[in-house]
Tab-separated table of C-alpha atoms in Angstrom:
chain	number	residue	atom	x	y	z
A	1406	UNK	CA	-8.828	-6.306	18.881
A	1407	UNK	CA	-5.551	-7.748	19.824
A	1408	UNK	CA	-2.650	-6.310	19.151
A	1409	UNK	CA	0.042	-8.520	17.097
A	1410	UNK	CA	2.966	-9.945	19.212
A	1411	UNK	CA	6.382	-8.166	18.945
A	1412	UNK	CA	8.434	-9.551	15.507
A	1413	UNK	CA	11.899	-8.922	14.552
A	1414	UNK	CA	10.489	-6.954	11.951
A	1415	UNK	CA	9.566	-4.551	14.252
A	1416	UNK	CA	12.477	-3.910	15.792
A	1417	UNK	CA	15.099	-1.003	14.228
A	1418	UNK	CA	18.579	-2.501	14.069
A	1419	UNK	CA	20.023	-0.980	17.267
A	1420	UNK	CA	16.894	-2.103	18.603
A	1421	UNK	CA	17.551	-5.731	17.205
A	1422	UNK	CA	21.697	-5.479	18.535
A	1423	UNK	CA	19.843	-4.828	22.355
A	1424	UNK	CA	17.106	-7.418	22.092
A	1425	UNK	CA	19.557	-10.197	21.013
A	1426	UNK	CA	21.988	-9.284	24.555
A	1427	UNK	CA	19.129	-9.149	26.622
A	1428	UNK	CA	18.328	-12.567	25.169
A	1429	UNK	CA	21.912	-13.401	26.439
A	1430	UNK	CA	23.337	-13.837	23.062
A	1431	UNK	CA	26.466	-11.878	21.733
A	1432	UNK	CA	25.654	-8.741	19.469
A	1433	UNK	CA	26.783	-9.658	16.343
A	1434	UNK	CA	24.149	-12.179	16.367
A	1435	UNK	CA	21.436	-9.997	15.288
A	1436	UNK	CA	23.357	-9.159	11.687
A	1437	UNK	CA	23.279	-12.983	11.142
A	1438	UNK	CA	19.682	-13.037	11.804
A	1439	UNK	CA	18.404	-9.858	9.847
A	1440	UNK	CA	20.945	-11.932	7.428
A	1441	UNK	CA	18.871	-15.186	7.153
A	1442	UNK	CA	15.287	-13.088	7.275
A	1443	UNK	CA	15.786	-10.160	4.702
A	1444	UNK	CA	19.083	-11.021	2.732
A	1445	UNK	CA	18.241	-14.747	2.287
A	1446	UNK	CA	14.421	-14.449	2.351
A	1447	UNK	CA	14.713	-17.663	4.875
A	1448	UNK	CA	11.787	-17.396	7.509
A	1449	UNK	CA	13.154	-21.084	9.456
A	1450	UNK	CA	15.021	-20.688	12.285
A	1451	UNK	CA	15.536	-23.463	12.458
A	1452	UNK	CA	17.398	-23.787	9.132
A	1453	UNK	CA	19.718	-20.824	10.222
A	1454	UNK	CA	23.024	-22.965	10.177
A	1455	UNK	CA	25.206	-19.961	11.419
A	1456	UNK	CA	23.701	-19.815	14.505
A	1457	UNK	CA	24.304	-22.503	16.861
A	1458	UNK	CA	21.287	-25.084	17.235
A	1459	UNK	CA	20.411	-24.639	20.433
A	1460	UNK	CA	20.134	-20.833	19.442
A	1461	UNK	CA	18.109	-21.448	17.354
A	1462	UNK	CA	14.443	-22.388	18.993
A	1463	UNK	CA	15.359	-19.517	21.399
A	1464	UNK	CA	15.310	-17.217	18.357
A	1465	UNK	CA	12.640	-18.126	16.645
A	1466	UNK	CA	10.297	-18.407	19.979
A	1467	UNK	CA	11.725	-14.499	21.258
A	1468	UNK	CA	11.501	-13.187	17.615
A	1469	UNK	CA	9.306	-14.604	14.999
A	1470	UNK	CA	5.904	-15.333	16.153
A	1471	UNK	CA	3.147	-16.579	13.778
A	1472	UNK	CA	1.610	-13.293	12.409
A	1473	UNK	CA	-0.673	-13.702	9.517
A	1474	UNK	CA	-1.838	-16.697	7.411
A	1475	UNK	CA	-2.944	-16.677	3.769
A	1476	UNK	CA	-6.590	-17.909	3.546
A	1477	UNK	CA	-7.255	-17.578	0.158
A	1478	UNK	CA	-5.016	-16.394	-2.859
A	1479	UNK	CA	-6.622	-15.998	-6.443
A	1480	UNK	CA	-4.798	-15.261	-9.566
A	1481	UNK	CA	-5.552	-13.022	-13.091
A	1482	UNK	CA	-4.001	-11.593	-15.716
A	1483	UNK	CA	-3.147	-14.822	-17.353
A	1484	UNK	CA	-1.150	-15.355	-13.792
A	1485	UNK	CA	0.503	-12.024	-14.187
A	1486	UNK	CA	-1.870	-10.713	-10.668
A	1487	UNK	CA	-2.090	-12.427	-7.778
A	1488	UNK	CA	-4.333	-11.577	-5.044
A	1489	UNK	CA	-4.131	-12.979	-0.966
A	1490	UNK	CA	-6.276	-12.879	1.780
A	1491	UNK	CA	-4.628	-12.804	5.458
A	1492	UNK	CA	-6.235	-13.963	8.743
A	1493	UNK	CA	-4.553	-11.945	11.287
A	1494	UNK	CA	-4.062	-14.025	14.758
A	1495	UNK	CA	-7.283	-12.154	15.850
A	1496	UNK	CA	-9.361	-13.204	13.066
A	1497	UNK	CA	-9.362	-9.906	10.840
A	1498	UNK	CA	-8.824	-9.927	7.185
A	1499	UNK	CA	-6.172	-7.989	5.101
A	1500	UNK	CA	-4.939	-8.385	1.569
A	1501	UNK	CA	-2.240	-7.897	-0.874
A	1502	UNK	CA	-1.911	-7.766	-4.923
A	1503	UNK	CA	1.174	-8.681	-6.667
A	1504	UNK	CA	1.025	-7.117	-10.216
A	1505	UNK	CA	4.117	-8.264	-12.486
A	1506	UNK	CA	4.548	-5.975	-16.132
A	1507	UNK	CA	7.310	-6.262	-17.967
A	1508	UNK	CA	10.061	-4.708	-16.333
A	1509	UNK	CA	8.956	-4.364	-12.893
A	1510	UNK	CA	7.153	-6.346	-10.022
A	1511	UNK	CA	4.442	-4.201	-7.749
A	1512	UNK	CA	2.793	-5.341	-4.499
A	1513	UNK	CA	0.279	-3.119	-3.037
A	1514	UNK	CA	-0.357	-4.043	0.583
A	1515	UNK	CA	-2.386	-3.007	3.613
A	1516	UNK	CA	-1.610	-0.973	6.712
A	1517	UNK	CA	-4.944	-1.481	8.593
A	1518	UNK	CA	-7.526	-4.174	8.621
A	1519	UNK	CA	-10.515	-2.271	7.305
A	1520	UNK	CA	-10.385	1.257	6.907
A	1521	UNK	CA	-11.788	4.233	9.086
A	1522	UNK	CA	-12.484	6.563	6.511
A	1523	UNK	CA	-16.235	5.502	5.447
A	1524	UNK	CA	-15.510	5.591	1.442
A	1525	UNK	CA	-18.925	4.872	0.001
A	1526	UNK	CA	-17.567	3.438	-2.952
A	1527	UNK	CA	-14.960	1.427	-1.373
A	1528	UNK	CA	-15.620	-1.965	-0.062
A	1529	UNK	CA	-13.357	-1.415	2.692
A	1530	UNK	CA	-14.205	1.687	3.811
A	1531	UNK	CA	-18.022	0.330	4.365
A	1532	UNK	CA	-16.641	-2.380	6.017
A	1533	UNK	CA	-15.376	-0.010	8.915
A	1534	UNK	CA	-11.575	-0.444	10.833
A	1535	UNK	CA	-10.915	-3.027	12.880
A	1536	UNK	CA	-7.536	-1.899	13.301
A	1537	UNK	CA	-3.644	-1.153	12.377
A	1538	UNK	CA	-1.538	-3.206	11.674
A	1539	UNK	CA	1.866	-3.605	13.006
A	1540	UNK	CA	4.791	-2.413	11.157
A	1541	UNK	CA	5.814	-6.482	10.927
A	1542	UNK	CA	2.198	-7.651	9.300
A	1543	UNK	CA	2.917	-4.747	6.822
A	1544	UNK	CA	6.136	-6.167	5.731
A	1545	UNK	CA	5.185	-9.994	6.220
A	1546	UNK	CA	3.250	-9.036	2.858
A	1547	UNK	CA	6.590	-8.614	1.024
A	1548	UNK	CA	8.729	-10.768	2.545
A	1549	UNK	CA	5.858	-13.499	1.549
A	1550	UNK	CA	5.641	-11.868	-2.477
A	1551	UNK	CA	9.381	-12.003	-2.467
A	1552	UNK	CA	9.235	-15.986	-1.261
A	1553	UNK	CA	6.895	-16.570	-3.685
A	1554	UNK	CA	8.420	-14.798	-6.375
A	1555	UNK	CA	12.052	-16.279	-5.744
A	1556	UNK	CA	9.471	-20.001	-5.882
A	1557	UNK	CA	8.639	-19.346	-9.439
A	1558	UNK	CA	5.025	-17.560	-8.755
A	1559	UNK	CA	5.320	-15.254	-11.675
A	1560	UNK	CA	8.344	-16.251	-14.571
A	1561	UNK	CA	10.944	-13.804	-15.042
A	1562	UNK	CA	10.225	-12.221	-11.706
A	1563	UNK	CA	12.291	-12.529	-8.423
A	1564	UNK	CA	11.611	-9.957	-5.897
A	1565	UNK	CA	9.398	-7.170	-5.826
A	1566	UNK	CA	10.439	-3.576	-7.513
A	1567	UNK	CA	7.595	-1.790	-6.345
A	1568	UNK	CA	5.071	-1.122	-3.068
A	1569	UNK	CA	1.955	0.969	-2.934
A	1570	UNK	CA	0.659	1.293	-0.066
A	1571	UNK	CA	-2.996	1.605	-1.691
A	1572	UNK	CA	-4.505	-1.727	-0.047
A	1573	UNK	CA	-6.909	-2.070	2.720
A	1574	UNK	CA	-6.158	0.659	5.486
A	1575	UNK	CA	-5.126	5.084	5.131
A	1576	UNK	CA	-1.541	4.525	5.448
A	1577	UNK	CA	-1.515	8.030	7.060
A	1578	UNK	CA	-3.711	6.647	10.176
A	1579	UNK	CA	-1.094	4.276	10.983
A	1580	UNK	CA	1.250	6.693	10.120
A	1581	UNK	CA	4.309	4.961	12.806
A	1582	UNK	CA	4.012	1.333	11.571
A	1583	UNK	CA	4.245	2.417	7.953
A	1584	UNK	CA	6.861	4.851	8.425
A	1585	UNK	CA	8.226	2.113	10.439
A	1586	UNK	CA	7.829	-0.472	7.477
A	1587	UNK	CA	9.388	1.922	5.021
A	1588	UNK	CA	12.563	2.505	6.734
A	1589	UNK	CA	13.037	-1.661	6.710
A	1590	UNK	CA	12.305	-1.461	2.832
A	1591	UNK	CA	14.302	0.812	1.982
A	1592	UNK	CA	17.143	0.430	4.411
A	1593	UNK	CA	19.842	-2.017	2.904
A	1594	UNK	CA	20.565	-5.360	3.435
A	1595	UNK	CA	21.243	-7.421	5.190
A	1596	UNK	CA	19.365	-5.327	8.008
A	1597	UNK	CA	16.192	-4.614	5.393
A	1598	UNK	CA	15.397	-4.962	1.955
A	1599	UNK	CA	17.430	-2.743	-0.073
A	1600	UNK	CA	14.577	-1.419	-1.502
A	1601	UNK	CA	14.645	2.074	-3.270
A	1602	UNK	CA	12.162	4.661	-1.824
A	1603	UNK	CA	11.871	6.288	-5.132
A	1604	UNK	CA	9.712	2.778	-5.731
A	1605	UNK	CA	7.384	3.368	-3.335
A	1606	UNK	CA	3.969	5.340	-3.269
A	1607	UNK	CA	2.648	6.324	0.191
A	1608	UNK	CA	-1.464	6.968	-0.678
A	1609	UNK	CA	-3.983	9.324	1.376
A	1610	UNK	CA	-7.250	10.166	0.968
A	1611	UNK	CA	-6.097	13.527	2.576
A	1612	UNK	CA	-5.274	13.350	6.023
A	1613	UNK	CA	-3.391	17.096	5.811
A	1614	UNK	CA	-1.199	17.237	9.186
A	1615	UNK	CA	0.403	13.414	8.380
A	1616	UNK	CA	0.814	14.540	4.583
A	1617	UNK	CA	2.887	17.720	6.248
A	1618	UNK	CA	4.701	15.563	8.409
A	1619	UNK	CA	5.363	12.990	5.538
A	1620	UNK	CA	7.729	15.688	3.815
A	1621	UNK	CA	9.702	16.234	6.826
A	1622	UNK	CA	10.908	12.673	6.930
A	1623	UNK	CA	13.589	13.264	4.056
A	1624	UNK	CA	13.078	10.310	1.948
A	1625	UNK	CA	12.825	10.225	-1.692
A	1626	UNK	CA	9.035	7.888	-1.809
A	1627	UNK	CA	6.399	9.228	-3.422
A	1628	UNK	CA	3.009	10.297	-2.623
A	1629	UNK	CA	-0.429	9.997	-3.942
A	1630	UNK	CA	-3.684	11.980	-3.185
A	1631	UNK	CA	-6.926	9.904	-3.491
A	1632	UNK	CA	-8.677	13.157	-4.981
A	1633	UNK	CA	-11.632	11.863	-6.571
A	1634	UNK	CA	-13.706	14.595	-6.821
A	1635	UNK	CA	-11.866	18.951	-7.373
A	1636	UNK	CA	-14.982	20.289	-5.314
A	1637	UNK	CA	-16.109	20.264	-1.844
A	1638	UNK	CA	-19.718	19.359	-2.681
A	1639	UNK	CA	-19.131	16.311	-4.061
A	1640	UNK	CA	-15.647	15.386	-2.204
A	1641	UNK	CA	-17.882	15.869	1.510
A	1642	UNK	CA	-19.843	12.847	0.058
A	1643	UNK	CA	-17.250	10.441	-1.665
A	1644	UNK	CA	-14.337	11.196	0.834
A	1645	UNK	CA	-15.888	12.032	4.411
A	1646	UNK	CA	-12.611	13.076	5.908
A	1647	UNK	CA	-12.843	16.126	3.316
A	1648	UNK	CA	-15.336	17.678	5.820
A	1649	UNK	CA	-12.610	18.194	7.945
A	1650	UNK	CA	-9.411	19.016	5.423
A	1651	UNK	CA	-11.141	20.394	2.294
A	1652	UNK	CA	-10.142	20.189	-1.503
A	1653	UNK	CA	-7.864	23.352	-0.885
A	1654	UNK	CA	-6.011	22.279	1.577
A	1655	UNK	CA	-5.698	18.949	0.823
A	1656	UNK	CA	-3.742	20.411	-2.956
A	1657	UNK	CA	-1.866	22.635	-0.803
A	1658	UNK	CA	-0.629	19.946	1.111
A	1659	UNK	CA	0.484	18.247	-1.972
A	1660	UNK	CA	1.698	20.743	-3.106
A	1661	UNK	CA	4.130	21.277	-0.144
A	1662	UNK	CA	5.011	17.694	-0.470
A	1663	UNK	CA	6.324	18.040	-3.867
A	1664	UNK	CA	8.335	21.411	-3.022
A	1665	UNK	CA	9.921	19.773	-0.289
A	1666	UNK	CA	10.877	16.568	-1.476
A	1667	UNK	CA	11.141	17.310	-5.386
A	1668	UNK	CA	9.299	14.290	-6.122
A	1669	UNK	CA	6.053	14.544	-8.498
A	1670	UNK	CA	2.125	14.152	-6.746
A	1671	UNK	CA	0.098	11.344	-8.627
A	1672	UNK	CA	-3.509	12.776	-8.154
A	1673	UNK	CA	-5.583	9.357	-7.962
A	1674	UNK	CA	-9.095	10.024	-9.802
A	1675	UNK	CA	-11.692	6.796	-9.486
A	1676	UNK	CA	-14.022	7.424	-12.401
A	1677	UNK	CA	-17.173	6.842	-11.326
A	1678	UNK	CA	-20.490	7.223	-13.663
A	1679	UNK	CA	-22.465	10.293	-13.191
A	1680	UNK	CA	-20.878	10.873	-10.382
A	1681	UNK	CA	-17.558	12.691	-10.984
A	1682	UNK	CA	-16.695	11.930	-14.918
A	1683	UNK	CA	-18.165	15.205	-16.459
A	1684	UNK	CA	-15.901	17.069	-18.509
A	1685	UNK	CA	-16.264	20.793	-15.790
A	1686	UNK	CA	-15.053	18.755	-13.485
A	1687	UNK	CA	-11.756	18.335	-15.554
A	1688	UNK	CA	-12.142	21.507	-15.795
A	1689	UNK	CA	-12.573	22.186	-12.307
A	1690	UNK	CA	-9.584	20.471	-11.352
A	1691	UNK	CA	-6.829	21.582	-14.178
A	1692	UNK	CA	-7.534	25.243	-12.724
A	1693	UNK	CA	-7.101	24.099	-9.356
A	1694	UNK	CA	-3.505	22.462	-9.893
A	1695	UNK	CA	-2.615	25.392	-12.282
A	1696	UNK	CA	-3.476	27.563	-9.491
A	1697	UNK	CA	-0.384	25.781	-7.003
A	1698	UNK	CA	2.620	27.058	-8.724
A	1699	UNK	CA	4.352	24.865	-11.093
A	1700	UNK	CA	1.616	22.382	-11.433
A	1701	UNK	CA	4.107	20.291	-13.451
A	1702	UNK	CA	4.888	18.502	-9.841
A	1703	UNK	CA	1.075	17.066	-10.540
A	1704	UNK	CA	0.222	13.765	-12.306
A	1705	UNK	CA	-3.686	13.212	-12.426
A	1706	UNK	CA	-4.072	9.361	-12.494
A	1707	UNK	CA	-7.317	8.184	-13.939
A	1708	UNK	CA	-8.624	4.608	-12.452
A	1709	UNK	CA	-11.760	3.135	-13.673
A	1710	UNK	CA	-13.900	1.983	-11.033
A	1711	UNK	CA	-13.903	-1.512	-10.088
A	1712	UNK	CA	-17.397	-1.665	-8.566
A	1713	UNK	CA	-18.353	-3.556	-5.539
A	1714	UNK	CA	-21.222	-5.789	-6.520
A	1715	UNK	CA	-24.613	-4.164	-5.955
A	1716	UNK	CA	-23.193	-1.427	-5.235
A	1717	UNK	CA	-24.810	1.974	-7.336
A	1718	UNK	CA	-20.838	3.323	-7.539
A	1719	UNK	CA	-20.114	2.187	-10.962
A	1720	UNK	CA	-17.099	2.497	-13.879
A	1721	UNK	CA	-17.325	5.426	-16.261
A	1722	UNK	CA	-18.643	5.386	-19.868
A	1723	UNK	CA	-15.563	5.075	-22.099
A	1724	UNK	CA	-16.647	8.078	-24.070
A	1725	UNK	CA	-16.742	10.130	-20.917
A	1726	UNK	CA	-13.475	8.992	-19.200
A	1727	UNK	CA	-12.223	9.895	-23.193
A	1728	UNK	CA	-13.462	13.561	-22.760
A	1729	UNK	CA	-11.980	13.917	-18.988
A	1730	UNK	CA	-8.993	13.131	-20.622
A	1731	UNK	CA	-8.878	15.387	-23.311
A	1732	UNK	CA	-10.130	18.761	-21.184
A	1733	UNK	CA	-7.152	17.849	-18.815
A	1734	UNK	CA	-4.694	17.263	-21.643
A	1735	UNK	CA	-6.064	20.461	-23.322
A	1736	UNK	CA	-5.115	22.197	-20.235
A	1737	UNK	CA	-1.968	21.200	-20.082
A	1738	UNK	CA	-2.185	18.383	-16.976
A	1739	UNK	CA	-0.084	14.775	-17.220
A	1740	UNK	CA	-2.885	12.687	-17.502
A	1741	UNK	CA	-2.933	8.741	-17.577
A	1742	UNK	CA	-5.680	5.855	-17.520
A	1743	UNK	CA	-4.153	3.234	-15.068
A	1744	UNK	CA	-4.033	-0.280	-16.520
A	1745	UNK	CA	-7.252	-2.432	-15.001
A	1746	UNK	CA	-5.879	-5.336	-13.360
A	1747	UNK	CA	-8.243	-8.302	-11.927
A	1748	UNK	CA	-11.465	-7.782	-12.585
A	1749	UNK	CA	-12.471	-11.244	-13.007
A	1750	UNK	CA	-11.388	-11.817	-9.804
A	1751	UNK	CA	-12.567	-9.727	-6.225
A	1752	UNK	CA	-10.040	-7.591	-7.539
A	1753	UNK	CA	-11.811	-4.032	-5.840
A	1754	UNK	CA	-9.721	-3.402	-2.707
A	1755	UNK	CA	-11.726	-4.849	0.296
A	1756	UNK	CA	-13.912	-7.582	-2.328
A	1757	UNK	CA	-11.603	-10.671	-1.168
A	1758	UNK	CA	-11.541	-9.826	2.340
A	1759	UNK	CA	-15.477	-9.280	2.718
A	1760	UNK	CA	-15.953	-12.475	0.647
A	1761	UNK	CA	-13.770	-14.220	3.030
A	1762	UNK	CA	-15.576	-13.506	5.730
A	1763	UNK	CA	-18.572	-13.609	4.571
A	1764	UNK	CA	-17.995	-17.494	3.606
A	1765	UNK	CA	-18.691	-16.804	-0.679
A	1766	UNK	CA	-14.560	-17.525	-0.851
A	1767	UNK	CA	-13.049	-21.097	0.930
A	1768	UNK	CA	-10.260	-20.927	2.564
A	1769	UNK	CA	-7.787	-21.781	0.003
A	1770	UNK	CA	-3.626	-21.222	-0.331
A	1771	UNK	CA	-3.784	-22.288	-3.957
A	1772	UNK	CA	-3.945	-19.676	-6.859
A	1773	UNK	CA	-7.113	-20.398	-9.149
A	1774	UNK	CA	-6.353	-20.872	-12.676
C-alpha cells in the first residue's frame, strides 16, 4: 500500500522551524502556521491572512496534502454519536466515533487501516491490516471532530475532551505514529492541541514489549488492556497474539504500567455469550489482579458485545453479565458496564468500513437522521 505523503502534522516543531527555511521562508513562519492549523482549527491556506499571499500556495502545496476523505458519516444517539468512514488516498478504509455525554466530548480513532491481530469477534481484525497509518491521518480525525464540533455537529459541544485510541488498528503496532500523534495532542498550542494526556486512553490487546516501553515515555495517558478472557485456553482463541505474550504476562505488564506512571489500568472485558460470561471466570480473573500487588491500580470494564452480523460472537444474557458483576464486586474489583453507544447504526468497530467497501453503505458526507 502507499504510504501517505509527508503533512505538517507530522512534523515535531523544530522539525516544522527547519522545513519552513529550507522552503526559503523565515523561521518564525512555522508558529503562524501551526497557529492557523491547531489554534484556529483553519485547514485553508489559503485563508491564512498573516502570511503573505504568495506564501501561501507554497505552503499549502509543501505541507498539507489531501490525506483522507469522509465517505460516509452516520449518526445515533438521538445525534449525540457520530460515526465516519475515511478513504485513505490508497483506497483503504478507517473510521472514527465522536461520542458527546454531558460534560465531555470523546473521539475514538484509528491508527491502522485494518488490524493485524486476527480477533475473531472483531470485524476488523477478520478483515486483516492493510496498513498504519501516519501520525497525520491519526490526527486528521480530530482536527476534523473539532471542525465539526466548533460547526454546530453536536450542541453544547466545541472541541473534543477525550481520545481513545480503541478504533480500527493495535495502537501498539504503530507504536511511532501514535506516540507521534500524542505528543501533538497533548503538546500546547499553538504548536498542538493543548490536549491533556490524562484524557487519553492508549488500548492493546497485549503487545507486552510496546506496553513496557509505553511507561517509559513519562506521560500521564492512560492505558487499557483488551483482556477478554483471565485464562490462556480461551484467550489463545479470542486474542491470537496471547500465544505469544500470555494472560500472565500481559497483567504483569499492566501492572508495571500502573507502578510507573501512577495512573489506574482499565481492563476491557467484551462479554460475549457462552463464551467468556460465566461467573469462574470472574472468578478467575479477581484472583489474578489480587494476585499483582495493590490491585486497586485495576478497573475491569465490562462492554457488551456489539456483534458483527452473522457472526456466532454474540452479546451476553443480561442475567449473566449481572452475575459477572457481582462475583467481581464481591471480590473487591472496580467494576463498570460501559454505556452501549450506536447500535442501530454499524456501530461494531470495523462494521462501517467493511460495509463501505463492500458497497451495502453509499458514499455519503451527510449524517443520517
Amino acid at each position: 500500500m502507499k504510504k501517505a505523503p509527508l503533512h505538517w502534522m507530522d512534523l515535531d516543531i523544530d522539525e516544522r522551524k527547519n522545513a519552513v527555511v529550507e522552503l526559503g521562508l523565515p523561521k518564525f513562519r512555522a508558529a503562524q502556521i501551526s497557529n492557523n492549523w491547531f489554534g484556529r482549527l483553519n485547514s485553508d491556506p489559503d485563508s491564512w491572512t498573516d502570511l503573505p499571499k504568495e506564501m501561501r500556495a507554497k505552503v499549502s502545496d509543501k505541507f498539507f496534502p489531501n490525506l483522507m476523505e469522509p465517505v460516509s458519516t452516520q449518526s445515533a444517539d438521538g445525534g449525540q454519536t457520530v460515526k465516519v468512514a475515511w478513504r485513505g488516498l490508497d483506497g483503504s478504509i478507517v473510521e472514527s466515533v465522536l461520542m458527546a455525554y454531558p460534560n465531555r466530548v470523546t473521539l475514538c480513532i484509528s491508527s491502522e487501516a485494518g488490524c493485524g491481530m486476527g480477533c475473531p469477534f472483531c470485524a476488523t481484525g477478520q478483515g486483516g491490516l492493510q496498513r498504519n497509518l501516519s501520525t497525520a491521518e491519526i490526527l486528521q480525525q480530530l482536527m476534523v471532530a473539532n471542525q465539526q464540533l466548533e460547526e454546530g455537529l453536536i450542541p453544547g459541544h466545541n472541541r473534543v475532551s477525550n481520545i481513545v485510541f480503541m478504533g480500527m488498528g493495535e495502537p501498539m503496532a504503530n507504536y511511532k505514529a501514535v506516540m507521534g500523534a500524542i505528543h501533538a495532542m497533548t503538546t500546547s498550542k499553538p504548536d498542538g492541541f493543548g490536549m491533556s494526556a490524562r484524557g487519553i486512553t492508549v488500548s492493546t490487546v497485549g503487545l507486552v514489549p510496546k506496553m513496557l516501553q509505553l511507561a517509559e515515555e513519562g506521560m500521564q495517558f492512560n492505558l487499557a488492556l483488551s483482556l477478554h478472557a483471565p485464562d490462556d485456553e480461551l484467550r489463545d482463541e479470542l486474542i491470537p497474539i496471547n500465544k505469544r505474550y500470555g494472560v500472565d504476562a500481559t497483567l504483569n505488564a499492566a501492572w508495571n504500567f500502573a507502578k510507573v506512571t501512577g495512573r489506574r489500568v482499565s481492563i476491557e472485558y467484551a462479554m460475549m455469550r457462552d463464551i467468556n460470561d460465566q461467573a469462574w471466570r470472574a472468578d478467575m480473573l479477581a484472583k489474578k489482579l489480587h494476585a499483582r500487588g495493590d490491585w486497586g491500580w485495576f478497573h475491569v470494564n465490562l462492554i457488551p458485545l456489539n456483534p458483527t452480523p452473522g457472526s456466532k460472537w454474540t452479546a451476553s444474557r443480561k442475567s449473566d453479565e449481572k452475575a459477572f458483576i457481582e462475583h467481581l464486586e464481591r471480590s473487591g474489583v472496580p467494576t463498570t458496564m460501559r454505556e452501549t453507544r450506536g447500535r442501530e447504526i454499524d456501530g461494531a468497530c470495523g462494521q462501517l468500513a467493511a460495509a463501505v467497501r463492500e458497497g451495502r453503505v453509499q458514499p455519503s458526507t451527510q449524517a443520517s437522521k
